[in-house]
GROMACS .gro file of C-alpha atoms in nm:
model
  473
    1MET     CA    1  -2.211 -12.143   5.828
    2SER     CA    2  -2.451 -11.926   5.653
    3HIS     CA    3  -2.254 -11.599   5.697
    4PRO     CA    4  -1.916 -11.581   5.430
    5SER     CA    5  -1.624 -11.799   5.524
    6LEU     CA    6  -1.252 -11.604   5.632
    7HIS     CA    7  -1.104 -11.920   5.518
    8LEU     CA    8  -0.710 -11.799   5.563
    9THR     CA    9  -0.476 -11.950   5.323
   10ALA     CA   10  -0.050 -11.953   5.386
   11ARG     CA   11  -0.073 -11.599   5.088
   12ASP     CA   12  -0.255 -11.425   5.371
   13PHE     CA   13   0.007 -11.507   5.586
   14ASP     CA   14   0.305 -11.412   5.398
   15ALA     CA   15   0.051 -11.053   5.369
   16TYR     CA   16   0.196 -10.944   5.686
   17ALA     CA   17   0.594 -11.050   5.598
   18ALA     CA   18   0.850 -10.844   5.770
   19GLU     CA   19   0.954 -10.701   5.463
   20LYS     CA   20   0.685 -10.612   5.383
   21ALA     CA   21   0.546 -10.420   5.633
   22THR     CA   22   0.612 -10.071   5.624
   23SER     CA   23   0.571 -10.170   5.170
   24LYS     CA   24   0.200 -10.061   4.991
   25ALA     CA   25   0.245 -10.198   4.738
   26TYR     CA   26   0.191 -10.539   4.906
   27SER     CA   27  -0.141 -10.322   4.993
   28ARG     CA   28  -0.374 -10.525   4.796
   29PRO     CA   29  -0.371 -10.906   4.960
   30ARG     CA   30  -0.438 -10.718   5.312
   31LEU     CA   31  -0.710 -10.564   5.164
   32GLU     CA   32  -0.849 -10.881   5.116
   33VAL     CA   33  -0.834 -11.037   5.433
   34LYS     CA   34  -0.947 -10.776   5.559
   35GLN     CA   35  -1.185 -10.780   5.376
   36ARG     CA   36  -1.328 -11.117   5.391
   37ALA     CA   37  -1.225 -11.074   5.797
   38LEU     CA   38  -1.440 -10.826   5.831
   39ALA     CA   39  -1.725 -11.019   5.638
   40TRP     CA   40  -1.671 -11.328   5.905
   41ALA     CA   41  -1.722 -11.094   6.216
   42ARG     CA   42  -2.099 -11.020   6.086
   43GLY     CA   43  -2.121 -11.385   6.276
   44VAL     CA   44  -1.968 -11.287   6.545
   45VAL     CA   45  -2.143 -10.983   6.671
   46SER     CA   46  -2.501 -11.180   6.638
   47ARG     CA   47  -2.356 -11.404   6.805
   48LEU     CA   48  -2.263 -11.212   7.077
   49ALA     CA   49  -2.598 -10.893   7.065
   50GLU     CA   50  -2.740 -11.290   7.108
   51LEU     CA   51  -2.601 -11.244   7.451
   52GLY     CA   52  -2.647 -10.955   7.577
   53ILE     CA   53  -2.378 -10.801   7.466
   54SER     CA   54  -2.409 -10.473   7.145
   55VAL     CA   55  -2.026 -10.394   7.009
   56ASP     CA   56  -1.887 -10.236   6.683
   57VAL     CA   57  -1.681 -10.376   6.437
   58HIS     CA   58  -1.328 -10.147   6.290
   59GLY     CA   59  -1.093 -10.330   6.119
   60SER     CA   60  -0.686 -10.146   6.151
   61ASP     CA   61  -0.545  -9.966   5.860
   62GLU     CA   62  -0.408 -10.288   5.596
   63HIS     CA   63  -0.117 -10.086   5.485
   64PRO     CA   64   0.143  -9.830   5.694
   65SER     CA   65  -0.008  -9.482   5.928
   66ILE     CA   66  -0.044  -9.333   6.095
   67ARG     CA   67  -0.247  -9.520   6.370
   68ASN     CA   68  -0.015  -9.845   6.283
   69LYS     CA   69   0.305  -9.562   6.340
   70HIS     CA   70   0.347  -9.660   5.946
   71ARG     CA   71   0.371 -10.053   5.970
   72ALA     CA   72   0.114 -10.337   5.873
   73ASP     CA   73   0.320 -10.653   5.989
   74CYS     CA   74  -0.117 -10.721   6.115
   75GLN     CA   75  -0.431 -10.718   6.046
   76TRP     CA   76  -0.643 -10.660   6.375
   77VAL     CA   77  -1.036 -10.694   6.382
   78PHE     CA   78  -1.244 -10.515   6.634
   79PHE     CA   79  -1.513 -10.581   6.841
   80TRP     CA   80  -1.567 -10.318   7.157
   81ARG     CA   81  -1.881 -10.126   7.262
   82ASP     CA   82  -2.066  -9.927   7.068
   83GLN     CA   83  -1.998  -9.555   6.962
   84ALA     CA   84  -2.267  -9.383   7.214
   85ALA     CA   85  -2.093  -9.602   7.472
   86ARG     CA   86  -1.769  -9.453   7.383
   87ASP     CA   87  -1.825  -9.073   7.375
   88GLU     CA   88  -1.963  -9.120   7.694
   89LEU     CA   89  -1.693  -9.247   7.818
   90ASP     CA   90  -1.393  -9.073   7.550
   91ARG     CA   91  -1.478  -8.717   7.771
   92LEU     CA   92  -1.427  -8.875   8.030
   93LEU     CA   93  -1.036  -8.986   7.897
   94ASP     CA   94  -0.890  -8.649   7.698
   95ARG     CA   95  -0.955  -8.460   8.051
   96GLY     CA   96  -0.626  -8.666   8.111
   97ARG     CA   97  -0.495  -8.746   7.802
   98SER     CA   98  -0.167  -8.484   7.708
   99ILE     CA   99  -0.061  -8.356   7.412
  100SER     CA  100   0.230  -8.593   7.308
  101ASP     CA  101   0.009  -8.859   7.463
  102ALA     CA  102  -0.232  -8.888   7.149
  103ILE     CA  103   0.069  -8.723   6.914
  104ASP     CA  104   0.230  -9.040   7.024
  105ASP     CA  105  -0.116  -9.293   7.017
  106PRO     CA  106  -0.320  -9.195   6.754
  107SER     CA  107  -0.500  -9.481   6.761
  108PRO     CA  108  -0.850  -9.475   6.989
  109PHE     CA  109  -0.857  -9.889   7.036
  110THR     CA  110  -0.636  -9.855   7.333
  111ARG     CA  111  -0.888  -9.646   7.556
  112HIS     CA  112  -1.113  -9.963   7.551
  113ALA     CA  113  -1.215 -10.292   7.609
  114PHE     CA  114  -1.291 -10.489   7.315
  115LEU     CA  115  -1.214 -10.828   7.197
  116ALA     CA  116  -1.020 -10.847   6.916
  117LEU     CA  117  -0.908 -11.094   6.605
  118ARG     CA  118  -0.604 -11.018   6.502
  119LEU     CA  119  -0.322 -11.235   6.149
  120SER     CA  120  -0.003 -11.179   6.211
  121GLU     CA  121   0.296 -11.395   5.953
  122SER     CA  122   0.374 -11.655   6.223
  123GLU     CA  123  -0.051 -11.650   6.392
  124VAL     CA  124  -0.409 -11.612   6.469
  125GLN     CA  125  -0.539 -11.539   6.788
  126VAL     CA  126  -0.816 -11.461   6.930
  127CYS     CA  127  -0.859 -11.232   7.255
  128PHE     CA  128  -0.993 -11.028   7.485
  129ALA     CA  129  -0.724 -10.724   7.569
  130VAL     CA  130  -0.758 -10.393   7.827
  131HIS     CA  131  -0.476 -10.107   7.744
  132PRO     CA  132  -0.337  -9.957   7.968
  133ASP     CA  133  -0.458  -9.624   7.885
  134ALA     CA  134  -0.824  -9.740   7.861
  135LYS     CA  135  -0.802  -9.642   8.196
  136VAL     CA  136  -1.221  -9.643   8.343
  137ASP     CA  137  -1.169 -10.013   8.230
  138VAL     CA  138  -0.884 -10.145   8.418
  139ASP     CA  139  -0.973  -9.897   8.684
  140ASN     CA  140  -1.375 -10.142   8.683
  141LEU     CA  141  -1.150 -10.458   8.722
  142ARG     CA  142  -0.923 -10.337   8.970
  143ALA     CA  143  -1.188 -10.312   9.206
  144ARG     CA  144  -1.305 -10.650   9.104
  145LEU     CA  145  -1.030 -10.793   9.279
  146SER     CA  146  -0.974 -10.555   9.522
  147ALA     CA  147  -1.334 -10.597   9.607
  148THR     CA  148  -1.449 -10.899   9.972
  149GLU     CA  149  -1.702 -11.072  10.055
  150GLU     CA  150  -1.830 -10.784  10.265
  151ALA     CA  151  -1.851 -10.555  10.017
  152THR     CA  152  -1.990 -10.774   9.784
  153ALA     CA  153  -2.427 -10.791   9.669
  154ALA     CA  154  -2.452 -11.149   9.641
  155PRO     CA  155  -2.238 -11.260   9.953
  156ALA     CA  156  -2.217 -11.554   9.740
  157SER     CA  157  -1.835 -11.569   9.677
  158PRO     CA  158  -1.636 -11.187   9.623
  159LEU     CA  159  -1.603 -11.012   9.249
  160SER     CA  160  -1.295 -11.190   9.225
  161ALA     CA  161  -1.366 -11.542   9.261
  162GLU     CA  162  -1.616 -11.458   8.952
  163LEU     CA  163  -1.401 -11.281   8.742
  164THR     CA  164  -1.150 -11.627   8.793
  165SER     CA  165  -1.407 -11.907   8.768
  166ALA     CA  166  -1.515 -11.692   8.420
  167LEU     CA  167  -1.124 -11.792   8.398
  168HIS     CA  168  -1.124 -12.114   8.475
  169ALA     CA  169  -1.392 -12.240   8.292
  170LEU     CA  170  -1.208 -12.119   7.913
  171PRO     CA  171  -1.079 -12.404   7.701
  172GLU     CA  172  -0.697 -12.535   7.829
  173GLN     CA  173  -0.575 -12.364   7.506
  174PHE     CA  174  -0.656 -12.009   7.663
  175SER     CA  175  -0.322 -11.837   7.829
  176PHE     CA  176  -0.346 -11.483   7.959
  177GLY     CA  177  -0.028 -11.151   8.061
  178ALA     CA  178   0.078 -10.910   7.955
  179ALA     CA  179   0.163 -10.840   7.579
  180GLY     CA  180   0.456 -10.972   7.426
  181GLY     CA  181   0.582 -11.153   7.859
  182ASP     CA  182   0.540 -11.412   7.956
  183ARG     CA  183   0.233 -11.651   7.965
  184VAL     CA  184   0.023 -11.791   8.216
  185ALA     CA  185  -0.291 -12.146   8.167
  186CYS     CA  186  -0.635 -11.947   8.204
  187SER     CA  187  -0.709 -12.287   8.412
  188ALA     CA  188  -0.410 -12.183   8.673
  189ALA     CA  189  -0.563 -11.735   8.752
  190THR     CA  190  -0.551 -11.658   9.064
  191SER     CA  191  -0.669 -11.341   9.218
  192ASP     CA  192  -0.283 -11.205   9.270
  193ALA     CA  193  -0.185 -11.362   8.951
  194ILE     CA  194  -0.418 -11.111   8.767
  195ALA     CA  195  -0.284 -10.831   8.943
  196GLU     CA  196   0.019 -10.864   8.936
  197MET     CA  197  -0.008 -10.941   8.524
  198LEU     CA  198  -0.243 -10.630   8.511
  199ARG     CA  199   0.130 -10.430   8.666
  200ARG     CA  200   0.338 -10.627   8.462
  201ALA     CA  201   0.126 -10.418   8.152
  202ALA     CA  202   0.062 -10.080   8.335
  203ASP     CA  203   0.487 -10.148   8.347
  204GLY     CA  204   0.503 -10.216   8.038
  205GLN     CA  205   0.220 -10.009   7.838
  206VAL     CA  206   0.105 -10.278   7.686
  207PRO     CA  207  -0.206 -10.470   7.701
  208LEU     CA  208  -0.316 -10.720   7.914
  209TRP     CA  209  -0.433 -11.018   7.704
  210ILE     CA  210  -0.640 -11.315   7.748
  211GLY     CA  211  -0.669 -11.555   7.446
  212TRP     CA  212  -0.585 -11.887   7.209
  213ALA     CA  213  -0.291 -11.855   6.971
  214VAL     CA  214  -0.361 -12.098   6.640
  215PRO     CA  215   0.011 -12.100   6.500
  216ARG     CA  216   0.031 -12.102   6.129
  217GLU     CA  217   0.089 -12.415   6.037
  218THR     CA  218  -0.170 -12.531   6.225
  219ALA     CA  219  -0.416 -12.253   6.089
  220VAL     CA  220  -0.352 -12.354   5.756
  221GLU     CA  221  -0.384 -12.708   5.786
  222HIS     CA  222  -0.705 -12.719   5.937
  223ALA     CA  223  -0.889 -12.466   5.755
  224ASP     CA  224  -1.185 -12.569   5.681
  225ILE     CA  225  -1.290 -12.590   6.074
  226LEU     CA  226  -1.070 -12.328   6.164
  227ASP     CA  227  -1.362 -12.030   6.103
  228GLU     CA  228  -1.575 -12.251   6.306
  229GLN     CA  229  -1.333 -12.204   6.632
  230LEU     CA  230  -1.275 -11.892   6.658
  231GLU     CA  231  -1.551 -11.735   6.613
  232ASP     CA  232  -1.617 -12.003   6.943
  233ALA     CA  233  -1.296 -11.882   7.093
  234LEU     CA  234  -1.430 -11.493   7.101
  235VAL     CA  235  -1.808 -11.610   7.279
  236ALA     CA  236  -1.636 -11.854   7.544
  237LEU     CA  237  -1.443 -11.495   7.569
  238ALA     CA  238  -1.740 -11.298   7.606
  239PRO     CA  239  -1.797 -11.354   8.010
  240ILE     CA  240  -1.440 -11.209   8.033
  241TYR     CA  241  -1.553 -10.884   7.879
  242ARG     CA  242  -1.932 -10.868   8.019
  243LEU     CA  243  -1.638 -10.882   8.393
  244VAL     CA  244  -1.435 -10.643   8.327
  245ALA     CA  245  -1.547 -10.357   8.004
  246TRP     CA  246  -1.716 -10.066   8.248
  247SER     CA  247  -2.080 -10.034   8.195
  248ARG     CA  248  -2.356  -9.939   8.379
  249GLU     CA  249  -2.474 -10.193   8.413
  250ASN     CA  250  -2.111 -10.322   8.613
  251ASP     CA  251  -2.079 -10.002   8.715
  252ARG     CA  252  -1.779 -10.065   8.969
  253ILE     CA  253  -1.602  -9.721   9.048
  254ALA     CA  254  -1.931  -9.471   9.141
  255LEU     CA  255  -1.858  -9.367   8.765
  256ASP     CA  256  -2.179  -9.311   8.661
  257ARG     CA  257  -2.150  -9.007   8.950
  258LYS     CA  258  -1.924  -8.929   8.822
  259LEU     CA  259  -2.046  -8.903   8.445
  260GLU     CA  260  -2.366  -8.735   8.566
  261GLY     CA  261  -2.124  -8.466   8.631
  262ILE     CA  262  -2.021  -8.416   8.331
  263GLU     CA  263  -2.278  -8.418   8.234
  264GLN     CA  264  -2.423  -8.107   8.395
  265GLU     CA  265  -2.074  -7.962   8.385
  266ARG     CA  266  -2.108  -7.954   7.997
  267ALA     CA  267  -2.494  -7.863   8.002
  268ARG     CA  268  -2.405  -7.615   8.223
  269ALA     CA  269  -2.137  -7.525   8.007
  270HIS     CA  270  -2.321  -7.497   7.675
  271ALA     CA  271  -2.602  -7.325   7.820
  272GLU     CA  272  -2.286  -6.981   7.898
  273ILE     CA  273  -2.213  -7.012   7.574
  274GLU     CA  274  -2.552  -7.032   7.366
  275ALA     CA  275  -2.643  -6.717   7.684
  276GLU     CA  276  -2.378  -6.525   7.542
  277ASN     CA  277  -2.476  -6.586   7.154
  278GLU     CA  278  -2.812  -6.483   7.168
  279ARG     CA  279  -2.700  -6.230   7.395
  280TRP     CA  280  -2.489  -6.142   7.089
  281ARG     CA  281  -2.722  -6.223   6.850
  282SER     CA  282  -2.927  -5.935   7.011
  283GLU     CA  283  -2.678  -5.679   6.965
  284GLN     CA  284  -2.612  -5.735   6.638
  285ALA     CA  285  -2.902  -5.752   6.546
  286ARG     CA  286  -2.999  -5.339   6.733
  287ALA     CA  287  -2.644  -5.247   6.535
  288ARG     CA  288  -2.794  -5.403   6.220
  289GLU     CA  289  -3.068  -5.183   6.352
  290ARG     CA  290  -2.971  -4.904   6.400
  291SER     CA  291  -2.737  -4.863   6.088
  292MET     CA  292  -3.007  -4.923   5.899
  293GLU     CA  293  -3.214  -4.624   6.038
  294GLN     CA  294  -2.952  -4.388   5.975
  295ALA     CA  295  -2.910  -4.508   5.688
  296ARG     CA  296  -3.192  -4.468   5.631
  297ALA     CA  297  -3.224  -4.075   5.792
  298ARG     CA  298  -2.912  -4.043   5.524
  299GLY     CA  299  -3.144  -4.170   5.209
  300ASP     CA  300  -3.465  -3.948   5.319
  301GLU     CA  301  -3.221  -3.613   5.316
  302ARG     CA  302  -3.090  -3.694   4.991
  303VAL     CA  303  -3.409  -3.763   4.867
  304GLU     CA  304  -3.468  -3.429   5.015
  305ALA     CA  305  -3.186  -3.194   4.914
  306ALA     CA  306  -3.244  -3.349   4.593
  307LEU     CA  307  -3.645  -3.202   4.485
  308PRO     CA  308  -3.696  -2.855   4.336
  309ALA     CA  309  -3.688  -2.544   4.513
  310ARG     CA  310  -4.078  -2.552   4.341
  311ARG     CA  311  -4.242  -2.733   4.017
  312PRO     CA  312  -4.234  -2.664   3.734
  313THR     CA  313  -4.512  -2.491   3.514
  314LEU     CA  314  -4.549  -2.517   3.174
  315ALA     CA  315  -4.292  -2.146   3.138
  316THR     CA  316  -3.999  -2.349   3.224
  317LEU     CA  317  -4.104  -2.687   3.195
  318PHE     CA  318  -3.881  -2.706   2.796
  319LYS     CA  319  -3.663  -2.458   2.945
  320SER     CA  320  -3.296  -2.563   2.998
  321PRO     CA  321  -3.115  -2.372   3.370
  322SER     CA  322  -2.864  -2.147   3.140
  323ASN     CA  323  -3.103  -2.055   2.910
  324ALA     CA  324  -3.420  -1.878   3.232
  325GLY     CA  325  -3.376  -1.611   3.169
  326ALA     CA  326  -3.364  -1.574   2.836
  327GLY     CA  327  -3.706  -1.496   2.800
  328ALA     CA  328  -3.738  -1.294   3.060
  329GLY     CA  329  -3.787  -0.893   2.930
  330ARG     CA  330  -3.736  -0.609   3.119
  331GLY     CA  331  -3.869  -0.541   3.480
  332GLY     CA  332  -3.831  -0.914   3.500
  333GLU     CA  333  -4.131  -1.033   3.297
  334PRO     CA  334  -4.204  -1.304   3.118
  335ARG     CA  335  -4.181  -1.312   2.727
  336PRO     CA  336  -4.435  -1.497   2.547
  337SER     CA  337  -4.288  -1.707   2.361
  338LEU     CA  338  -4.286  -1.810   1.985
  339LYS     CA  339  -4.494  -2.075   1.862
  340ARG     CA  340  -4.529  -2.259   1.612
  341VAL     CA  341  -4.870  -2.189   1.381
  342GLY     CA  342  -5.195  -2.482   1.520
  343GLU     CA  343  -5.025  -2.483   1.824
  344GLY     CA  344  -5.149  -2.301   2.201
  345SER     CA  345  -5.438  -1.961   1.945
  346ALA     CA  346  -5.564  -1.924   1.628
  347PRO     CA  347  -5.266  -1.836   1.366
  348ALA     CA  348  -5.167  -1.516   1.386
  349ARG     CA  349  -5.229  -1.358   0.960
  350ARG     CA  350  -4.890  -1.278   0.806
  351ALA     CA  351  -4.929  -0.897   0.666
  352PRO     CA  352  -4.797  -0.756   0.381
  353HIS     CA  353  -4.516  -0.764   0.342
  354GLY     CA  354  -4.464  -0.331   0.374
  355GLU     CA  355  -4.599  -0.319   0.652
  356ALA     CA  356  -4.395  -0.560   0.774
  357GLU     CA  357  -4.123  -0.349   0.722
  358GLN     CA  358  -4.245  -0.035   0.857
  359GLN     CA  359  -4.465  -0.270   1.212
  360ALA     CA  360  -3.981  -0.335   1.201
  361LYS     CA  361  -3.868   0.038   1.150
  362ALA     CA  362  -4.145   0.170   1.401
  363GLU     CA  363  -3.946  -0.104   1.658
  364ALA     CA  364  -3.586  -0.084   1.553
  365PRO     CA  365  -3.571   0.230   1.829
  366GLN     CA  366  -3.724   0.059   2.131
  367LYS     CA  367  -3.454  -0.212   2.158
  368PRO     CA  368  -3.125  -0.263   1.978
  369SER     CA  369  -3.124  -0.574   1.672
  370ALA     CA  370  -2.902  -0.845   1.774
  371ASP     CA  371  -2.605  -0.645   1.449
  372HIS     CA  372  -2.563  -0.358   1.672
  373ALA     CA  373  -2.689  -0.485   2.053
  374PRO     CA  374  -2.390  -0.322   2.298
  375ARG     CA  375  -2.164  -0.534   2.455
  376ALA     CA  376  -2.264  -0.697   2.812
  377GLN     CA  377  -2.021  -0.480   3.063
  378ARG     CA  378  -1.779  -0.725   3.247
  379GLY     CA  379  -1.690  -0.678   3.596
  380PRO     CA  380  -1.368  -0.706   3.834
  381SER     CA  381  -1.338  -0.969   3.769
  382GLY     CA  382  -1.331  -1.043   3.406
  383GLU     CA  383  -1.718  -1.191   3.379
  384PRO     CA  384  -1.990  -1.055   3.253
  385GLU     CA  385  -2.229  -0.896   3.529
  386ALA     CA  386  -2.636  -1.008   3.595
  387ALA     CA  387  -2.715  -0.701   3.370
  388ALA     CA  388  -2.549  -0.839   3.048
  389LYS     CA  389  -2.651  -1.190   2.995
  390VAL     CA  390  -3.062  -1.128   2.947
  391ALA     CA  391  -3.086  -1.187   2.594
  392PRO     CA  392  -3.270  -1.058   2.278
  393ASP     CA  393  -3.592  -1.142   2.217
  394PRO     CA  394  -3.718  -1.274   1.897
  395ALA     CA  395  -3.840  -1.094   1.676
  396LYS     CA  396  -4.182  -1.029   1.674
  397GLY     CA  397  -4.298  -0.957   1.294
  398GLY     CA  398  -4.447  -1.314   1.260
  399VAL     CA  399  -4.354  -1.621   1.345
  400LEU     CA  400  -4.142  -1.993   1.300
  401GLU     CA  401  -4.287  -2.250   1.088
  402LYS     CA  402  -4.132  -2.468   0.922
  403GLY     CA  403  -3.933  -2.305   0.608
  404SER     CA  404  -3.920  -1.972   0.822
  405ARG     CA  405  -3.547  -1.831   0.707
  406VAL     CA  406  -3.349  -1.784   1.079
  407ARG     CA  407  -3.161  -1.622   1.201
  408VAL     CA  408  -2.900  -1.754   1.566
  409ARG     CA  409  -2.933  -1.525   1.771
  410ARG     CA  410  -2.606  -1.750   2.102
  411GLY     CA  411  -2.364  -2.026   2.065
  412PRO     CA  412  -2.156  -2.128   1.835
  413PHE     CA  413  -2.354  -2.056   1.472
  414GLY     CA  414  -2.434  -1.762   1.630
  415ASP     CA  415  -2.497  -1.466   1.343
  416LYS     CA  416  -2.639  -1.736   1.105
  417ILE     CA  417  -2.868  -1.727   0.854
  418GLY     CA  418  -3.048  -2.120   0.858
  419VAL     CA  419  -3.384  -2.355   0.755
  420VAL     CA  420  -3.686  -2.453   0.999
  421SER     CA  421  -3.652  -2.777   0.870
  422GLU     CA  422  -3.867  -2.851   1.138
  423LEU     CA  423  -4.035  -2.711   1.474
  424ASP     CA  424  -4.031  -3.034   1.709
  425GLY     CA  425  -4.363  -2.911   2.009
  426ARG     CA  426  -4.105  -2.882   2.283
  427GLY     CA  427  -3.976  -2.516   2.282
  428GLY     CA  428  -3.755  -2.611   2.025
  429ALA     CA  429  -3.688  -2.600   1.625
  430ARG     CA  430  -3.439  -2.822   1.392
  431VAL     CA  431  -3.240  -2.563   1.204
  432LEU     CA  432  -3.072  -2.637   0.823
  433LEU     CA  433  -2.743  -2.437   0.855
  434GLY     CA  434  -2.667  -2.480   0.490
  435LEU     CA  435  -2.491  -2.836   0.491
  436LEU     CA  436  -2.521  -2.943   0.890
  437SER     CA  437  -2.833  -2.968   1.074
  438THR     CA  438  -2.873  -2.922   1.442
  439ARG     CA  439  -3.184  -2.871   1.744
  440LEU     CA  440  -3.225  -2.460   1.908
  441GLU     CA  441  -3.402  -2.356   2.086
  442LEU     CA  442  -3.679  -2.132   2.018
  443ASP     CA  443  -3.533  -1.817   2.247
  444ASP     CA  444  -3.243  -1.888   1.979
  445LEU     CA  445  -3.328  -1.780   1.685
  446GLU     CA  446  -3.460  -1.397   1.556
  447LEU     CA  447  -3.722  -1.430   1.234
  448VAL     CA  448  -3.554  -1.308   0.934
  449VAL     CA  449  -3.786  -1.067   0.743
  450ASP     CA  450  -3.814  -1.139   0.394
  451GLY     CA  451  -3.626  -0.801   0.201
  452LYS     CA  452  -3.252  -0.797   0.391
  453ASP     CA  453  -2.976  -0.868   0.282
  454ARG     CA  454  -2.853  -1.276   0.241
  455PRO     CA  455  -2.493  -1.253   0.424
  456ALA     CA  456  -2.206  -1.336   0.147
  457LEU     CA  457  -2.011  -1.660   0.281
  458SER     CA  458  -1.674  -1.562   0.321
  459THR     CA  459  -1.540  -1.831   0.034
  460SER     CA  460  -1.292  -1.765  -0.259
  461HIS     CA  461  -1.451  -2.019  -0.428
  462ARG     CA  462  -1.818  -1.956  -0.415
  463LYS     CA  463  -1.918  -1.529  -0.578
  464PRO     CA  464  -2.131  -1.358  -0.338
  465LEU     CA  465  -2.446  -1.310  -0.384
  466ALA     CA  466  -2.650  -1.027  -0.594
  467PRO     CA  467  -2.883  -0.862  -0.325
  468THR     CA  468  -3.207  -0.904  -0.324
  469PRO     CA  469  -3.394  -0.592  -0.487
  470ARG     CA  470  -3.694  -0.436  -0.336
  471LYS     CA  471  -4.016  -0.486  -0.389
  472ALA     CA  472  -4.239  -0.164  -0.442
  473ARG     CA  473  -4.436  -0.029  -0.147
   0.00000   0.00000   0.00000
């Protein structure tokens, strides 16, 4: 034999002793037996394929599990219909299967007719079995047993005679019966005897069993030839499997039409579900589109609300909203802003000291100075009235430039004298106020005309500076 050998030993049988059946500590010896058995089964699959029987191979759990009811007292190797055929029948079998039945016996091997190798502590056997839960195969067998000569397509012999002839062709060591009960030699099989055994199997909820059992001592003694004999025995049971197991070629219960109706029902249900899903997806798409349109509309409204009422001009570009009215004169007319020397128009000619003083005195009656500016009138709520918010203009005695002495007109440094250290060209200047340096708007500064007294520092550590002598006119 070209495929791996099974080569059973006494140690393999001992792995399934009753005291070890519920223990996972002995899973390794059982796992080794399972691996050898599955490798040996590949030769059986090849020989069955040559007879036109396509099967899949599966092994039972070698450790205690829910599928063997937490008792691994034997090892099964199943040869049953392929996955596509099982799925086709399971859709029909599951319709009549209750939840309690699934919990009581979760193993899927009872719902299909199968060929098998079974190894336990006392024996090894090869068999064909069909459980009462395999309703399709059981019904197909009953229909064959109850068939008459007139009902058959081949009038030479009834269908039941075909099955009994296949049983008689088996070796004399083969027997049949309900699993765990009395067995009858296959050479003595009749239609009535098979029907009676099928009834006993249904009453006891055990499989109808047809096969050959080899005791442990015999199997160990003849281990060198046992592998090939077990393989031949499974191939000999193949005709029984072909006659009993349902297939489209062996359909005695008109199941083909029933399966076709089930498939049409499944296709119709699938089409309804798919149509419902498509309607749901369309509704979701429309809802998302409406939501996006509403979001875009709200975004457009926020953008429009955030846009300024009018475009900024060069006159208002660098002015803050709080100082918007600072540059307005009487009657709401804008006043010219102070310019840095070298920017815009040509620099103004500096007047002599005497002329500047006379010009300052001439302009004094027209607008009060910052020192004597009247307090803003307040309304009933205590807030300054609108007319009092207009700030005075800077002095016109000259232009501000780097090094000019200025007076702060408003803010936390109001009335303080400082020196311009830098003009930023954006309508502001950096002013040195003693140890501090801060940026102020040009509208908040007024030029200090030379000749004015320097304010005394209010400190106890320095004496006030003497007044600067006036220059002669």
